[in-house]
Amino acid sequence: MQNKREMELGLSLGDAAAAAATSKPLGFMEKSTQLSSKLTFGSCMGLSIHTLQEDEDHKLIDDHNSSDNTNTRTAAIQASKTADTSTDPPVQLDLLPNTPVPRNQNTSLTLPSDNGINFESGSSGNMSRGFDVNRFSAAMVHEDQADQDGATLSSSPPNSATSSFQMDFCIYSSKGGSGSNTEAEQAERASSRASDEDENGSARKKLRLSKEQSAFLEESFKEHNTLTPKQKLALAKELNLRPRQVEVWFQNRRARTKLKQTEVDCEYLKRCCETLTEENRRLNKELQELRALKTSNPFYMQLPATTLTMCPSCERVATAATAAAATNATTTTATANNQNHTTDPTSKTTGLSLSSSRPRFYPFSHTQTHPHQPKA
DNA sequence: GGGGCCGGCTCCTTTACATCA
DNA sequence: CTTGATGTAAAGGAGCCGGCC
């Protein structure tokens, strides 16, 4: 289940933007060993308030305005920029691996997952399921590519960064578990089923991509979340898939990214809503108390604002003299609370302002003895 | 230059299948 | 073995855009 969670978190938020920023034709193929420098960028979702990501926000907004359900998102982002009430920083998910992926090593592609990235395409931790679609898709690749651009299917140059990767695919289906349900057998069954379906031509084929294929596509997606025809063909050739499969994978991957983005947006909005609700409740209470105070003791409200000070501990209004002692007594407590208004130096003296860090008034009669006033 | 047509692309929705608990 | 939940590959349609006539 941890893997599942990691997969969820691994879905990029805003990596589309990062990918767009670094988009170039198949750069990942040409310099796969240089990925590490880029992969440390991370990405920031479009909810940050007045940050450098604003441009990306606008991009996201524009993107999402094309769909019906994105008014909420736009409002969310705009609200997040205007209502600076959240106590949490903008959500930022770093979903790019911190370490380079050595594609030119003839090992199965195991990407670092210590930062929550899991390139496993499946939903469970069992990596042994599925079969290698290359077993029967290779012929289709030939057909498709011959149809589309007549590109030759010559293999990658020897010692290239991808040739060994491709070799890995070939041995993938021969690895794996013991017992009657090996991947090779699954591939066999799937292959025969696929050929059956090819014969009647009606049933759609559902193929599981191997984890290596998914990982490679994932890397590519980080480079650019959309594909040019050239890139598509190159990827298809590289992964021994049909171009249509690559295209569909990118479509679905973008959809997953967007879905995850929406979920995070919703979570953020939920927190904003809770914060604002609490703020509203507190202000209403404050207003009632001030009104009550005004009716019961008009003289109290005529005091200059600078003479009214709020005790940060009990949150009651005192005169400057009494509150000075109280503040000294409760500084430790106040600073321990990261949401406490006393972290704002302006909050110690009441200006009756309505700033976001305004003090809270729980007035008591100025004739009363302040509970935190040191006894003489 | 404006309009219609076409091809290609992306997005969205839905379906079908694989896998697991 | 069956079943429901979940993830995901794939299909189909709508909308947009650029090129062409």
Short mmCIF file of C-alpha atoms (C1' of nucleotides) in Angstrom, two decimals:
data_model
loop_
_atom_site.label_atom_id
_atom_site.label_comp_id
_atom_site.label_asym_id
_atom_site.label_seq_id
_atom_site.Cartn_x
_atom_site.Cartn_y
_atom_site.Cartn_z
CA MET A 1 0.00 0.00 0.00
CA GLN A 2 2.93 2.27 0.50
CA ASN A 3 3.85 1.82 -3.07
CA LYS A 4 0.38 2.80 -4.04
CA ARG A 5 0.65 5.97 -2.05
CA GLU A 6 4.01 6.71 -3.50
CA MET A 7 2.62 6.29 -6.92
CA GLU A 8 -0.07 8.76 -6.15
CA LEU A 9 2.36 11.27 -4.84
CA GLY A 10 4.59 10.54 -7.68
CA LEU A 11 2.13 11.95 -10.10
CA SER A 12 3.41 15.28 -11.01
CA LEU A 13 1.83 18.53 -10.13
CA GLY A 14 3.07 21.19 -12.35
CA ASP A 15 5.67 19.07 -13.89
CA ALA A 16 3.90 19.80 -17.06
CA ALA A 17 5.00 23.32 -16.68
CA ALA A 18 8.48 22.27 -15.83
CA ALA A 19 8.45 19.99 -18.77
CA ALA A 20 7.26 22.76 -20.99
CA ALA A 21 10.00 24.99 -19.75
CA THR A 22 12.62 22.47 -20.65
CA SER A 23 10.88 21.02 -23.62
CA LYS A 24 13.02 20.11 -26.49
CA PRO A 25 12.96 17.36 -29.00
CA LEU A 26 13.90 14.20 -27.25
CA GLY A 27 16.59 15.71 -25.22
CA PHE A 28 16.30 12.91 -22.76
CA MET A 29 17.37 10.46 -25.36
CA GLU A 30 20.31 12.44 -26.47
CA LYS A 31 21.68 13.13 -23.07
CA SER A 32 20.11 10.82 -20.67
CA THR A 33 23.06 10.99 -18.41
CA GLN A 34 22.50 14.67 -17.92
CA LEU A 35 19.10 14.21 -16.52
CA SER A 36 20.18 14.63 -13.00
CA SER A 37 20.75 18.32 -13.27
CA LYS A 38 17.27 18.88 -14.50
CA LEU A 39 15.60 16.40 -12.30
CA THR A 40 16.45 18.37 -9.25
CA PHE A 41 14.23 21.21 -10.26
CA GLY A 42 11.16 19.83 -8.75
CA SER A 43 7.98 21.55 -9.56
CA CYS A 44 5.48 23.75 -7.95
CA MET A 45 1.79 23.50 -8.34
CA GLY A 46 -0.06 26.55 -9.31
CA LEU A 47 -1.35 27.60 -5.97
CA SER A 48 1.47 29.60 -4.64
CA ILE A 49 0.71 33.12 -3.67
CA HIS A 50 2.70 35.82 -5.39
CA THR A 51 5.52 33.58 -6.32
CA LEU A 52 7.59 33.07 -9.34
CA GLN A 53 5.16 30.37 -10.29
CA GLU A 54 2.51 32.85 -11.15
CA ASP A 55 3.23 32.58 -14.80
CA GLU A 56 2.73 28.90 -14.53
CA ASP A 57 -0.48 29.55 -12.71
CA HIS A 58 -1.76 31.59 -15.55
CA LYS A 59 -0.76 28.89 -17.89
CA LEU A 60 -2.62 26.37 -15.83
CA ILE A 61 -5.61 28.61 -15.60
CA ASP A 62 -5.66 29.06 -19.31
CA ASP A 63 -5.28 25.40 -19.73
CA HIS A 64 -8.13 24.56 -17.51
CA ASN A 65 -10.47 27.24 -18.63
CA SER A 66 -11.14 25.12 -21.60
CA SER A 67 -13.09 22.67 -19.54
CA ASP A 68 -16.33 23.10 -17.73
CA ASN A 69 -15.21 22.18 -14.29
CA THR A 70 -12.33 24.55 -14.11
CA ASN A 71 -14.07 27.64 -12.94
CA THR A 72 -13.64 26.27 -9.50
CA ARG A 73 -9.97 25.88 -10.07
CA THR A 74 -9.56 29.36 -11.41
CA ALA A 75 -11.43 30.76 -8.49
CA ALA A 76 -9.32 28.68 -6.22
CA ILE A 77 -6.12 30.04 -7.54
CA GLN A 78 -7.36 33.57 -7.57
CA ALA A 79 -8.73 33.19 -4.10
CA SER A 80 -5.48 31.85 -2.92
CA LYS A 81 -3.79 34.95 -4.18
CA THR A 82 -6.18 37.37 -2.61
CA ALA A 83 -7.21 35.70 0.57
CA ASP A 84 -3.94 35.24 2.26
CA THR A 85 -5.42 33.36 5.10
CA SER A 86 -4.01 29.95 4.83
CA THR A 87 -1.63 28.95 7.48
CA ASP A 88 0.15 26.52 5.22
CA PRO A 89 2.52 27.34 2.47
CA PRO A 90 1.42 26.56 -1.03
CA VAL A 91 1.49 22.92 -1.80
CA GLN A 92 4.60 21.96 -3.56
CA LEU A 93 5.23 18.48 -4.61
CA ASP A 94 8.63 17.50 -5.72
CA LEU A 95 8.20 14.48 -7.82
CA LEU A 96 11.34 14.31 -9.75
CA PRO A 97 14.05 11.93 -8.83
CA ASN A 98 17.03 13.42 -7.15
CA THR A 99 19.44 11.04 -8.65
CA PRO A 100 20.19 10.38 -12.28
CA VAL A 101 18.91 7.32 -13.95
CA PRO A 102 21.71 5.35 -15.46
CA ARG A 103 20.04 4.17 -18.60
CA ASN A 104 23.27 3.13 -20.17
CA GLN A 105 23.82 0.45 -17.64
CA ASN A 106 22.63 -2.93 -18.54
CA THR A 107 20.51 -3.39 -15.54
CA SER A 108 16.85 -3.28 -15.03
CA LEU A 109 15.78 0.29 -14.58
CA THR A 110 15.26 0.84 -10.92
CA LEU A 111 14.63 4.45 -10.22
CA PRO A 112 15.20 5.93 -6.83
CA SER A 113 12.07 6.08 -4.82
CA ASP A 114 13.31 7.47 -1.57
CA ASN A 115 11.65 10.75 -2.34
CA GLY A 116 8.36 9.19 -3.01
CA ILE A 117 8.78 8.58 -6.66
CA ASN A 118 7.71 5.24 -7.83
CA PHE A 119 7.74 4.52 -11.44
CA GLU A 120 5.88 1.35 -11.13
CA SER A 121 2.97 1.60 -13.44
CA GLY A 122 0.73 -0.74 -11.58
CA SER A 123 -1.35 -0.14 -8.55
CA SER A 124 0.19 -2.66 -6.27
CA GLY A 125 3.59 -3.51 -5.05
CA ASN A 126 3.75 -6.70 -7.01
CA MET A 127 6.06 -6.01 -9.84
CA SER A 128 5.80 -9.37 -11.43
CA ARG A 129 2.48 -9.08 -13.07
CA GLY A 130 1.86 -8.21 -16.62
CA PHE A 131 3.63 -9.29 -19.70
CA ASP A 132 5.92 -7.77 -22.17
CA VAL A 133 3.84 -6.29 -24.90
CA ASN A 134 6.86 -6.23 -27.08
CA ARG A 135 6.39 -9.88 -27.61
CA PHE A 136 3.68 -9.31 -30.09
CA SER A 137 3.65 -5.63 -30.66
CA ALA A 138 6.86 -5.53 -32.54
CA ALA A 139 5.21 -6.54 -35.73
CA MET A 140 2.62 -3.88 -35.26
CA VAL A 141 5.32 -1.33 -34.72
CA HIS A 142 6.67 -2.19 -38.08
CA GLU A 143 3.28 -1.74 -39.62
CA ASP A 144 2.55 1.52 -37.91
CA GLN A 145 5.85 3.09 -38.56
CA ALA A 146 5.88 1.97 -42.11
CA ASP A 147 2.50 3.58 -42.47
CA GLN A 148 3.36 6.80 -40.81
CA ASP A 149 6.69 7.92 -41.98
CA GLY A 150 8.45 5.05 -43.51
CA ALA A 151 11.12 5.34 -40.92
CA THR A 152 13.48 2.50 -40.79
CA LEU A 153 13.50 0.39 -37.74
CA SER A 154 17.16 0.01 -37.48
CA SER A 155 18.22 -0.52 -33.95
CA SER A 156 19.95 2.05 -31.86
CA PRO A 157 23.62 2.41 -32.37
CA PRO A 158 25.79 0.16 -30.32
CA ASN A 159 26.77 1.55 -26.96
CA SER A 160 24.06 4.12 -27.19
CA ALA A 161 22.26 5.12 -24.09
CA THR A 162 19.19 3.24 -25.08
CA SER A 163 20.33 0.10 -26.73
CA SER A 164 20.95 -1.73 -23.53
CA PHE A 165 17.67 -0.46 -22.26
CA GLN A 166 15.94 -2.08 -25.12
CA MET A 167 17.84 -5.23 -24.49
CA ASP A 168 16.47 -5.18 -21.04
CA PHE A 169 13.00 -5.41 -22.41
CA CYS A 170 13.89 -8.53 -24.22
CA ILE A 171 14.85 -10.34 -21.09
CA TYR A 172 12.10 -8.91 -19.03
CA SER A 173 9.56 -11.54 -19.70
CA SER A 174 11.96 -14.31 -18.96
CA LYS A 175 12.62 -13.04 -15.49
CA GLY A 176 10.33 -13.39 -12.63
CA GLY A 177 8.50 -15.70 -10.46
CA SER A 178 8.32 -19.37 -10.12
CA GLY A 179 5.14 -21.30 -10.32
CA SER A 180 2.66 -21.64 -13.07
CA ASN A 181 1.96 -17.99 -13.58
CA THR A 182 5.24 -16.69 -14.85
CA GLU A 183 5.37 -13.60 -16.92
CA ALA A 184 6.48 -15.61 -19.85
CA GLU A 185 3.38 -17.72 -19.62
CA GLN A 186 1.23 -14.70 -19.16
CA ALA A 187 2.82 -13.19 -22.18
CA GLU A 188 2.16 -16.38 -24.03
CA ARG A 189 -1.48 -16.33 -23.11
CA ALA A 190 -1.85 -12.68 -23.82
CA SER A 191 -0.10 -13.09 -27.09
CA SER A 192 -2.35 -15.88 -28.20
CA ARG A 193 -5.39 -14.01 -26.97
CA ALA A 194 -4.28 -10.97 -28.84
CA SER A 195 -3.86 -12.90 -32.00
CA ASP A 196 -7.28 -14.37 -31.56
CA GLU A 197 -8.69 -10.93 -31.16
CA ASP A 198 -6.76 -9.77 -34.12
CA GLU A 199 -8.45 -12.37 -36.17
CA ASN A 200 -11.98 -11.32 -35.38
CA GLY A 201 -10.84 -7.72 -35.11
CA SER A 202 -13.56 -6.70 -32.72
CA ALA A 203 -12.26 -6.96 -29.17
CA ARG A 204 -9.96 -4.28 -27.95
CA LYS A 205 -6.64 -5.25 -26.58
CA LYS A 206 -5.60 -4.19 -23.14
CA LEU A 207 -1.89 -4.38 -22.75
CA ARG A 208 0.12 -3.75 -19.67
CA LEU A 209 3.29 -1.86 -20.30
CA SER A 210 6.32 -3.22 -18.59
CA LYS A 211 7.72 -1.26 -15.73
CA GLU A 212 10.74 -0.37 -17.80
CA GLN A 213 8.55 0.98 -20.54
CA SER A 214 6.52 2.94 -18.05
CA ALA A 215 9.64 4.29 -16.44
CA PHE A 216 11.05 5.35 -19.75
CA LEU A 217 7.82 7.04 -20.70
CA GLU A 218 7.77 8.68 -17.32
CA GLU A 219 11.21 10.09 -17.87
CA SER A 220 10.12 11.33 -21.22
CA PHE A 221 7.05 12.90 -19.73
CA LYS A 222 9.20 14.87 -17.37
CA GLU A 223 11.10 16.24 -20.27
CA HIS A 224 8.00 17.20 -22.18
CA ASN A 225 4.44 16.33 -21.38
CA THR A 226 3.39 16.55 -24.98
CA LEU A 227 4.91 14.88 -27.96
CA THR A 228 5.80 16.00 -31.38
CA PRO A 229 5.26 13.39 -34.07
CA LYS A 230 8.97 12.91 -34.23
CA GLN A 231 9.25 12.34 -30.54
CA LYS A 232 6.34 9.99 -30.62
CA LEU A 233 7.86 7.88 -33.30
CA ALA A 234 11.22 7.89 -31.61
CA LEU A 235 9.72 6.81 -28.34
CA ALA A 236 7.68 4.13 -29.99
CA LYS A 237 10.72 2.86 -31.73
CA GLU A 238 12.74 3.01 -28.58
CA LEU A 239 10.21 1.17 -26.50
CA ASN A 240 9.09 -1.17 -29.21
CA LEU A 241 5.56 0.13 -28.95
CA ARG A 242 3.13 1.43 -31.47
CA PRO A 243 3.13 5.21 -31.82
CA ARG A 244 -0.51 5.16 -30.93
CA GLN A 245 0.35 3.48 -27.66
CA VAL A 246 2.85 6.17 -26.82
CA GLU A 247 0.33 8.82 -27.71
CA VAL A 248 -2.34 7.22 -25.55
CA TRP A 249 0.06 6.83 -22.69
CA PHE A 250 0.85 10.52 -22.77
CA GLN A 251 -2.82 11.36 -22.95
CA ASN A 252 -3.58 9.26 -19.94
CA ARG A 253 -0.56 10.53 -18.13
CA ARG A 254 -1.64 14.11 -18.62
CA ALA A 255 -5.07 13.18 -17.40
CA ARG A 256 -3.64 11.60 -14.29
CA THR A 257 -1.52 14.63 -13.63
CA LYS A 258 -4.49 16.87 -13.96
CA LEU A 259 -6.59 14.69 -11.74
CA LYS A 260 -3.96 14.70 -9.07
CA GLN A 261 -3.61 18.42 -9.43
CA THR A 262 -7.32 18.81 -8.92
CA GLU A 263 -7.23 16.69 -5.82
CA VAL A 264 -4.47 18.78 -4.32
CA ASP A 265 -6.29 21.95 -5.28
CA CYS A 266 -9.38 20.71 -3.54
CA GLU A 267 -7.44 19.88 -0.45
CA TYR A 268 -5.88 23.30 -0.42
CA LEU A 269 -9.22 25.00 -0.91
CA LYS A 270 -10.65 22.94 1.87
CA ARG A 271 -7.98 24.20 4.21
CA CYS A 272 -8.55 27.75 3.05
CA CYS A 273 -12.23 27.37 3.71
CA GLU A 274 -11.64 26.02 7.17
CA THR A 275 -9.27 28.84 7.97
CA LEU A 276 -11.66 31.47 6.73
CA THR A 277 -14.54 29.91 8.61
CA GLU A 278 -12.59 30.00 11.79
CA GLU A 279 -11.53 33.55 11.13
CA ASN A 280 -15.10 34.55 10.49
CA ARG A 281 -16.29 32.91 13.65
CA ARG A 282 -13.62 34.61 15.67
CA LEU A 283 -14.34 38.01 14.17
CA ASN A 284 -18.03 37.65 14.86
CA LYS A 285 -17.31 36.82 18.42
CA GLU A 286 -14.96 39.72 18.68
CA LEU A 287 -17.55 42.03 17.22
CA GLN A 288 -20.18 40.91 19.65
CA GLU A 289 -17.88 41.46 22.55
CA LEU A 290 -16.92 44.89 21.38
CA ARG A 291 -20.53 45.83 20.98
CA ALA A 292 -21.31 44.50 24.40
CA LEU A 293 -18.44 46.41 25.83
CA LYS A 294 -19.49 49.58 24.14
CA THR A 295 -22.99 49.44 25.56
CA SER A 296 -21.93 48.45 29.03
CA ASN A 297 -19.01 50.82 29.38
CA PRO A 298 -18.80 53.63 26.81
CA PHE A 299 -15.83 55.19 28.56
CA TYR A 300 -13.74 52.14 27.94
CA MET A 301 -14.03 52.51 24.19
CA GLN A 302 -12.95 56.10 24.32
CA LEU A 303 -9.49 55.22 25.45
CA PRO A 304 -6.80 55.90 22.90
CA ALA A 305 -5.99 52.81 20.96
CA THR A 306 -2.40 52.83 22.08
CA THR A 307 -3.42 52.49 25.65
CA LEU A 308 -5.28 49.27 24.99
CA THR A 309 -3.14 46.23 24.90
CA MET A 310 -4.09 42.66 24.55
CA CYS A 311 -2.71 40.06 26.81
CA PRO A 312 -1.29 37.39 24.51
CA SER A 313 -1.94 34.68 27.01
CA CYS A 314 -5.48 35.16 28.04
CA GLU A 315 -6.32 37.30 25.04
CA ARG A 316 -7.99 39.94 27.06
CA VAL A 317 -7.63 43.66 26.70
CA ALA A 318 -5.71 45.48 29.30
CA THR A 319 -4.25 48.88 29.70
CA ALA A 320 -0.68 49.32 28.65
CA ALA A 321 0.62 49.12 32.15
CA THR A 322 -0.97 45.82 32.98
CA ALA A 323 -0.32 44.24 29.65
CA ALA A 324 3.37 45.03 29.69
CA ALA A 325 3.88 42.72 32.55
CA ALA A 326 1.57 40.16 31.07
CA THR A 327 3.44 40.12 27.81
CA ASN A 328 6.69 39.40 29.55
CA ALA A 329 5.12 36.59 31.40
CA THR A 330 3.67 34.88 28.39
CA THR A 331 6.09 35.42 25.58
CA THR A 332 7.25 31.86 25.64
CA THR A 333 3.78 30.51 25.41
CA ALA A 334 2.83 32.85 22.69
CA THR A 335 5.75 32.13 20.44
CA ALA A 336 5.23 28.46 20.80
CA ASN A 337 2.11 28.77 18.80
CA ASN A 338 3.02 29.31 15.20
CA GLN A 339 -0.37 30.71 14.44
CA ASN A 340 -0.35 33.02 17.33
CA HIS A 341 -1.00 36.61 16.61
CA THR A 342 1.70 37.69 18.98
CA THR A 343 4.31 36.75 16.45
CA ASP A 344 3.26 39.91 14.78
CA PRO A 345 4.84 42.77 16.68
CA THR A 346 1.99 45.05 15.75
CA SER A 347 -0.47 42.89 17.53
CA LYS A 348 0.64 43.82 20.98
CA THR A 349 -0.76 47.24 20.75
CA THR A 350 -4.28 47.44 19.68
CA GLY A 351 -4.93 49.68 16.81
CA LEU A 352 -8.31 48.12 16.38
CA SER A 353 -7.16 47.48 12.89
CA LEU A 354 -8.43 44.58 10.90
CA SER A 355 -5.15 43.32 9.65
CA SER A 356 -4.79 39.64 9.08
CA SER A 357 -2.77 39.39 12.25
CA ARG A 358 -5.06 41.48 14.27
CA PRO A 359 -5.13 40.94 18.02
CA ARG A 360 -8.08 39.42 19.69
CA PHE A 361 -10.04 41.38 22.20
CA TYR A 362 -11.58 39.70 25.11
CA PRO A 363 -12.15 42.82 27.07
CA PHE A 364 -12.75 42.96 30.71
CA SER A 365 -13.47 45.95 32.73
CA HIS A 366 -10.50 48.20 33.12
CA THR A 367 -11.36 48.38 36.73
CA GLN A 368 -10.68 44.72 37.10
CA THR A 369 -7.34 43.41 38.06
CA HIS A 370 -5.65 41.74 35.19
CA PRO A 371 -5.08 38.11 36.03
CA HIS A 372 -1.50 38.24 34.82
CA GLN A 373 -0.65 41.44 36.50
CA PRO A 374 2.16 40.89 38.96
CA LYS A 375 1.04 41.38 42.44
CA ALA A 376 2.63 44.31 44.16
"C1'" DG B 1 -8.62 39.07 -46.59
"C1'" DG B 2 -12.42 35.93 -45.33
"C1'" DG B 3 -14.55 31.44 -45.35
"C1'" DG B 4 -14.76 26.48 -45.85
"C1'" DC B 5 -12.41 22.13 -45.64
"C1'" DC B 6 -9.14 18.96 -43.86
"C1'" DG B 7 -5.72 16.87 -41.02
"C1'" DG B 8 -3.59 16.66 -36.70
"C1'" DC B 9 -3.57 17.38 -32.00
"C1'" DT B 10 -5.31 17.54 -27.13
"C1'" DC B 11 -8.76 16.87 -23.82
"C1'" DC B 12 -12.63 14.56 -21.91
"C1'" DT B 13 -15.48 10.72 -21.18
"C1'" DT B 14 -16.26 6.12 -21.35
"C1'" DT B 15 -15.20 1.32 -21.87
"C1'" DA B 16 -12.70 -2.84 -21.25
"C1'" DC B 17 -9.41 -5.32 -19.17
"C1'" DA B 18 -5.86 -6.72 -15.50
"C1'" DT B 19 -4.85 -7.16 -10.90
"C1'" DC B 20 -5.55 -7.54 -6.11
"C1'" DA B 21 -7.80 -8.05 -1.62
"C1'" DC C 1 -13.49 -19.64 -7.18
"C1'" DT C 2 -16.13 -15.39 -7.12
"C1'" DT C 3 -16.66 -10.59 -6.50
"C1'" DG C 4 -15.97 -5.75 -5.92
"C1'" DA C 5 -12.52 -2.09 -6.07
"C1'" DT C 6 -8.91 0.01 -8.36
"C1'" DG C 7 -5.70 1.24 -11.94
"C1'" DT C 8 -4.93 1.93 -16.59
"C1'" DA C 9 -4.73 1.06 -21.72
"C1'" DA C 10 -7.56 2.22 -25.31
"C1'" DA C 11 -11.51 4.11 -28.11
"C1'" DG C 12 -14.46 7.71 -29.57
"C1'" DG C 13 -16.04 12.32 -29.90
"C1'" DA C 14 -15.63 17.40 -29.40
"C1'" DG C 15 -13.02 21.42 -29.89
"C1'" DC C 16 -9.08 24.00 -31.43
"C1'" DC C 17 -5.53 25.30 -34.69
"C1'" DG C 18 -2.79 25.70 -38.76
"C1'" DG C 19 -2.39 24.91 -43.63
"C1'" DC C 20 -4.48 24.86 -48.01
"C1'" DC C 21 -7.67 26.14 -51.61
#
